[in-house]
Coordinates of C-alpha atoms in Angstrom, one line a residue:
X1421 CA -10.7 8.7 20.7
X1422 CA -14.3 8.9 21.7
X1423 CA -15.3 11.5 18.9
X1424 CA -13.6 8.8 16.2
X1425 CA -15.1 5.6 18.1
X1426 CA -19.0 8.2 17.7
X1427 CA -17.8 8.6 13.6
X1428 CA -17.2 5.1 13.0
X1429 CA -20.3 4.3 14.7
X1430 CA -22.3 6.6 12.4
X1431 CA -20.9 5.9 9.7
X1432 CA -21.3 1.5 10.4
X1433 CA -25.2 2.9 11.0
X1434 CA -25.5 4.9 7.6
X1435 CA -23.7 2.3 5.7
X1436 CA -26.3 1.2 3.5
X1437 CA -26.0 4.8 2.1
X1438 CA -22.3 4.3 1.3
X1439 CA -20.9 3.0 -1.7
X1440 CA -17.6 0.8 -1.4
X1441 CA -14.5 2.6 -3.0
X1442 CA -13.5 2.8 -6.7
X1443 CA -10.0 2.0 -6.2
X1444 CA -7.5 0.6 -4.2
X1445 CA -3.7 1.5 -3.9
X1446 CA -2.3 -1.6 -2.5
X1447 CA 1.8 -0.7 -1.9
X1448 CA 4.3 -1.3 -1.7
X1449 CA 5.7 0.5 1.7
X1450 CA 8.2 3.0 1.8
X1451 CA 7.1 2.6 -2.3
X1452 CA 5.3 6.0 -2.8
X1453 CA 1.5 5.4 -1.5
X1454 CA 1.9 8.0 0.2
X1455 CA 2.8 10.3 -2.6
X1456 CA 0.4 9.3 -4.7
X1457 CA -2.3 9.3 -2.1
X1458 CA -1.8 12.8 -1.6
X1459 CA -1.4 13.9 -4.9
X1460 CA -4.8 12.1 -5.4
X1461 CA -6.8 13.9 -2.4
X1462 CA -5.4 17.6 -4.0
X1463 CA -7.4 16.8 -7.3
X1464 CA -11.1 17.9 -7.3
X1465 CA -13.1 15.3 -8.8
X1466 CA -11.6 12.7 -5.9
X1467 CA -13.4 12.5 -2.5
X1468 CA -11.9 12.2 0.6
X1469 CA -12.6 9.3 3.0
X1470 CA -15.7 9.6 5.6
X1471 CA -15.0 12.3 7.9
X1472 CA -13.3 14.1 5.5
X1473 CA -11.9 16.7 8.5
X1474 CA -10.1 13.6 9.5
X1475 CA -7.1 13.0 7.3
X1476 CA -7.3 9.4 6.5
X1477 CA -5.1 7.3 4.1
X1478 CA -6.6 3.7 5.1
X1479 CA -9.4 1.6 6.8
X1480 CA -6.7 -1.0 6.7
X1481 CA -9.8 -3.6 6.6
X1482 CA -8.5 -6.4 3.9
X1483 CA -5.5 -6.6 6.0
X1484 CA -6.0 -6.0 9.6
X1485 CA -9.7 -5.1 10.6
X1486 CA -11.4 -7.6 7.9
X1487 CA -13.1 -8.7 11.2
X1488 CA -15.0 -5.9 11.9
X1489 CA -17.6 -6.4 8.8
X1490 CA -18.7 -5.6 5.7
X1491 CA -20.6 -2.2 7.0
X1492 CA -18.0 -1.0 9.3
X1493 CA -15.5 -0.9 6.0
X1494 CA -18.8 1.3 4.3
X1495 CA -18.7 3.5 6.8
X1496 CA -15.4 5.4 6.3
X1497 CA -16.4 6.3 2.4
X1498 CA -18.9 9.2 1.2
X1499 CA -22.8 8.7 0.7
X1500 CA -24.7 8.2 -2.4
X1501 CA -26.3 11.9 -1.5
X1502 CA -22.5 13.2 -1.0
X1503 CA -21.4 11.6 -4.2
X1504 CA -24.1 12.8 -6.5
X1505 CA -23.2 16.4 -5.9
X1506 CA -20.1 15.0 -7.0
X1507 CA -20.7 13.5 -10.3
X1508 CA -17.2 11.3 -12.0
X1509 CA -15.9 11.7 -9.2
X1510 CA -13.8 8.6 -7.8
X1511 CA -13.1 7.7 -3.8
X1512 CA -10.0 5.6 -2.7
X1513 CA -7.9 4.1 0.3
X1514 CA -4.3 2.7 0.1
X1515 CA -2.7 0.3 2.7
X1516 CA 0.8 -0.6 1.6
X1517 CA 0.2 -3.6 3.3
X1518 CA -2.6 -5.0 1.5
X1519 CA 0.1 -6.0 -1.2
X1520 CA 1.9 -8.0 0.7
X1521 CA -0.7 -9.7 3.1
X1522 CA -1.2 -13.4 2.1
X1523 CA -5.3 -13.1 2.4
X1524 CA -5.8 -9.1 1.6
X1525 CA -6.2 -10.1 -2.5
X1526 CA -9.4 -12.6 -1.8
X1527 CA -11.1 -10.8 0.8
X1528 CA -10.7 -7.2 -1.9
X1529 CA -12.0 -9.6 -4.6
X1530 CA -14.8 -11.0 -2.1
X1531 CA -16.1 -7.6 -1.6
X1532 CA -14.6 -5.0 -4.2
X1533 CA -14.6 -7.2 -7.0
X1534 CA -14.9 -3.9 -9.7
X1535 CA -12.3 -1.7 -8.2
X1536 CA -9.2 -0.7 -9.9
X1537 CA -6.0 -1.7 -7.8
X1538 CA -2.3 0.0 -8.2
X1539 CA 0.6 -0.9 -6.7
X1540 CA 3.8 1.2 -6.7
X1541 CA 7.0 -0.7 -6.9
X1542 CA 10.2 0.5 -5.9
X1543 CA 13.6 -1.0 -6.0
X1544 CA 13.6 -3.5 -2.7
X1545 CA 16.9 -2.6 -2.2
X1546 CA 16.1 1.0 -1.4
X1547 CA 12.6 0.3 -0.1
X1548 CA 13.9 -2.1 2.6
X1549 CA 16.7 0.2 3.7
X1550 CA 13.8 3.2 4.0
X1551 CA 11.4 0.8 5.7
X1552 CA 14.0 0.0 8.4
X1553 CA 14.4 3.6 8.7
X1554 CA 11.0 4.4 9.2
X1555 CA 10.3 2.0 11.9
X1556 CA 13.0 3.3 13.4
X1557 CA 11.6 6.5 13.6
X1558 CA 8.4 5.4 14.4
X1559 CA 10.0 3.7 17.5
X1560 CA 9.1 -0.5 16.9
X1561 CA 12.3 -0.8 15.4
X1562 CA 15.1 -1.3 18.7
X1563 CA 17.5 -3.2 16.5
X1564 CA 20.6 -0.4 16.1
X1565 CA 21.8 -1.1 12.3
X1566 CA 20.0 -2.2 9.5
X1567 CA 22.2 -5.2 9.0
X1568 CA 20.6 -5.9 12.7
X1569 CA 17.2 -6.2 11.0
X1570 CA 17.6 -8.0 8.1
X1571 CA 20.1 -11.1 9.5
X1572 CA 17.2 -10.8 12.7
X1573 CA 14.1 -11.3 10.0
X1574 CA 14.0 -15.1 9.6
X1575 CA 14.0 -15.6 13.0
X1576 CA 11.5 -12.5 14.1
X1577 CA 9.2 -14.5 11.5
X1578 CA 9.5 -18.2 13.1
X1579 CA 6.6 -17.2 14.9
X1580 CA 4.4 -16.2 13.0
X1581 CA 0.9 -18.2 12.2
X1582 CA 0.5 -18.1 8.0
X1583 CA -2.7 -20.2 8.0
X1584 CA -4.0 -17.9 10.6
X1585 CA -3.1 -15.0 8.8
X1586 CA -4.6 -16.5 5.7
X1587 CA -8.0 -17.6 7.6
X1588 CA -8.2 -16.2 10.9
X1589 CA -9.3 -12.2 10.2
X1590 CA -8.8 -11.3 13.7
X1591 CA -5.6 -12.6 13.5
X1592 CA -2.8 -10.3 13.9
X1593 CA 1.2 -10.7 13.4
X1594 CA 3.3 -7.2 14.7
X1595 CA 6.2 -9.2 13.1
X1596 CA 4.7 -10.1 9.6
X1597 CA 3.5 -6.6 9.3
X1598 CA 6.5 -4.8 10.6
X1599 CA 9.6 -6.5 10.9
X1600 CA 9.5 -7.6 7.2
X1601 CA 12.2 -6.1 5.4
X1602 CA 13.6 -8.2 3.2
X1603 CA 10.0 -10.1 2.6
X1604 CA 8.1 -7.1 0.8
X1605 CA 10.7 -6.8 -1.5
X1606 CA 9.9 -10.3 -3.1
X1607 CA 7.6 -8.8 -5.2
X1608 CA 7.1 -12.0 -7.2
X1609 CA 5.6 -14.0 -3.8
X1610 CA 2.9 -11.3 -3.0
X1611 CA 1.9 -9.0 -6.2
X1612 CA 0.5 -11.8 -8.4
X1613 CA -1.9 -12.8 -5.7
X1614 CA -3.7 -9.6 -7.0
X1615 CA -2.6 -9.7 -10.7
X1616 CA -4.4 -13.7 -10.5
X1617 CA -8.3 -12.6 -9.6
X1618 CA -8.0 -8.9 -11.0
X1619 CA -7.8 -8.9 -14.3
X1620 CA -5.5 -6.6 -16.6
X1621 CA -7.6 -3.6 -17.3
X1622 CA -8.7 -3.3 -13.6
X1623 CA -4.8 -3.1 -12.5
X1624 CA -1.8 -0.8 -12.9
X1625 CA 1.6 -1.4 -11.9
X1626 CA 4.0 1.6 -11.6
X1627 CA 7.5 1.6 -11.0
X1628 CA 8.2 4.3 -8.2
X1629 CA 11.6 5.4 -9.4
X1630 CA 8.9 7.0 -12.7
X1631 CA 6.9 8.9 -9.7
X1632 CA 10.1 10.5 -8.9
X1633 CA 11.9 11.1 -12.3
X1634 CA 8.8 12.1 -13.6
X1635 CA 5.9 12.9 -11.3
X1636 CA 3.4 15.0 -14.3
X1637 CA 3.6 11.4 -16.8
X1638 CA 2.8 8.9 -14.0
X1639 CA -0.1 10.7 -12.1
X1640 CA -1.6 11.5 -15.9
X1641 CA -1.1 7.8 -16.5
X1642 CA -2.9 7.1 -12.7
X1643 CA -5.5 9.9 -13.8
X1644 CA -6.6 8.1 -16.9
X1645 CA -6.3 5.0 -15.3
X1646 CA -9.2 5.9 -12.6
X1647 CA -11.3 7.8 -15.6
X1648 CA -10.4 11.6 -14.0
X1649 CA -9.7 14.3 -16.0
X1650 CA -6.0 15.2 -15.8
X1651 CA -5.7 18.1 -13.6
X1652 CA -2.5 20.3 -14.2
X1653 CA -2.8 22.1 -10.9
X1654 CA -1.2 19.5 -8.4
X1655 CA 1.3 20.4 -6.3
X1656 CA 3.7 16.7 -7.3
X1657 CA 6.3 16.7 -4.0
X1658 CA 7.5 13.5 -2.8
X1659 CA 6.5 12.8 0.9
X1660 CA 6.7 10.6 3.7
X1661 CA 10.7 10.3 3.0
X1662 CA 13.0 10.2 5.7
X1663 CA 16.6 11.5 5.7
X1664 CA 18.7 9.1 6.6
X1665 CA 22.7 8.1 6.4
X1666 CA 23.7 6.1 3.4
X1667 CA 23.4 2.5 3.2
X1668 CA 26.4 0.7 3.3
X1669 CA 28.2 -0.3 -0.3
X1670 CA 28.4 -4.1 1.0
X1671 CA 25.1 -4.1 2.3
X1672 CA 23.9 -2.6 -1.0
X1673 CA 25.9 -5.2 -3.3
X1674 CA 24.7 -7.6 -1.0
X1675 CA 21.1 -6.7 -1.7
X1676 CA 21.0 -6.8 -5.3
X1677 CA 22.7 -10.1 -5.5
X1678 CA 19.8 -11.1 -3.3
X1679 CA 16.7 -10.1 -5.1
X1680 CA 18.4 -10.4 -8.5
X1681 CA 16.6 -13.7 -9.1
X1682 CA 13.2 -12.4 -7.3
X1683 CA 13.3 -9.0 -9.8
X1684 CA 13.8 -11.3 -12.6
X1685 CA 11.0 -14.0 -11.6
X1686 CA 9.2 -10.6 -11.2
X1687 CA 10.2 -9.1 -14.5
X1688 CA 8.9 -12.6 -16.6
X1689 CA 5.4 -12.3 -14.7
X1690 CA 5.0 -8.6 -15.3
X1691 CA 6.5 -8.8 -19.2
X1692 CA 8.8 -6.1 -18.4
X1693 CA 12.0 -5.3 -17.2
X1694 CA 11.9 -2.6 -14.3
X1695 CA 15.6 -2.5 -14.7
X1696 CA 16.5 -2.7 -11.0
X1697 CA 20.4 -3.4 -11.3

């Protein structure tokens, strides 16, 4: 803790030296960020995040730490010195809950208004299911089922502050951020936030059930997207998935009656169909 609290320092202090990041991967959860975030950090002509020894995914600052400034966010990215030896080469962070916090779009805009943003959608049928799974294994889930979780959300949420989140930056909500299951997979109430101030050539929007069917195709499509040369030498596993039991059928059809009208709200907005039956 003390040698990470001495980094951050440094880096806050040498920020003036540190460009902000060319992109942003902002979700979903339990969508594939983490996939793609590692196949990103095994190609060559993408840095890794200040210290690089360190293994970081996030700063989590348009979300959770916007409070902590402008120069503390500069401080976990390479310097102008580093990147030069570097030359094309892109640096990145990915919060999967940047996508789905009410104020994260603005304050990226505010301060990254030239990055490019993905998001990785996955069916919120599956996705909540896995997200209950990984907070369980993570240990802040104490609900036993997943039918617990989801018929417990509305109330979990009762308490939380949305103008706060919205315009208090030192505002935090455990519940918004963990207990929201069913929430994230509205994709229609949270993505167009970001589709609305970035516009179209700054923004790609996968489907994460193409990561998995066919890993090579999307990260050449990510590649171009951030202007890298396609590298062919990527080791393209899936992480970050949890086994877990089966969902229940009646939980499952009970699901997809759900977000039916949310996926097709979602599918008018993005002009596609992402054929989530």
């Amino acid at each position: 803790m003390a040698v990470r609290s001495l980094v951050r320092r440094y880096g806050e202090q040498t920020a003036a030296r540190r460009p902000l990041p060319d992109y942003l991967i902002i979700g979903s959860k339990k969508g594939g960020t983490s996939s793609l975030t590692n196949w990103l950090i095994q190609h060559p002509d993408n840095l890794r995040m200040f210290p690089s020894f360190q293994p970081l995914k996030s700063a989590h600052f348009f979300d959770i730490s916007f409070h902590e400034g402008v120069d503390w966010y500069r401080g976990h990215f390479p310097t102008e010195r580093f990147r030069a030896g570097h030359p094309g080469a892109v640096v990145g962070e990915a919060s999967p809950y940047y996508m789905f916090h009410p104020a994260a779009a603005g304050r990226a805009h505010s301060v990254v208004p030239d990055a490019k943003i993905i998001a990785v959608l996955r069916n919120p049928v599956s996705r909540a299911y896995s997200n209950y799974w990984d907070r369980v294994a993570a240990g802040t889930e104490t609900l036993p089922t997943f039918e617990a979780a989801i018929d417990a959300e509305e109330g979990r949420l009762a308490g939380v502050d949305h103008d706060r989140l919205r315009g208090d930056p030192a505002y935090y909500s455990l519940e918004h951020d963990q207990f929201t299951y069913l929430a994230r997979g509205r994709y229609v109430e949270h993505l167009p936030t970001w589709l609305d101030v970035y516009p179209e050539e700054q923004t790609l929007v996968l489907r994460a059930e193409d990561m998995y069917d066919d890993p090579a195709g999307v990260f050449a499509r990510v590649q171009e997207f951030l202007g890298l040369r396609v590298c062919p030498d990527i080791d393209l596993k899936t992480y970050n998935e949890r086994s877990k039991p089966p969902i229940d059928p009646r939980t499952r059809d009970r699901l997809r009656e759900y977000y039916r009208p949310w996926n097709q709200a979602l599918y008018e907005r993005l002009g596609r169909d992402l054929h989530w039956s």
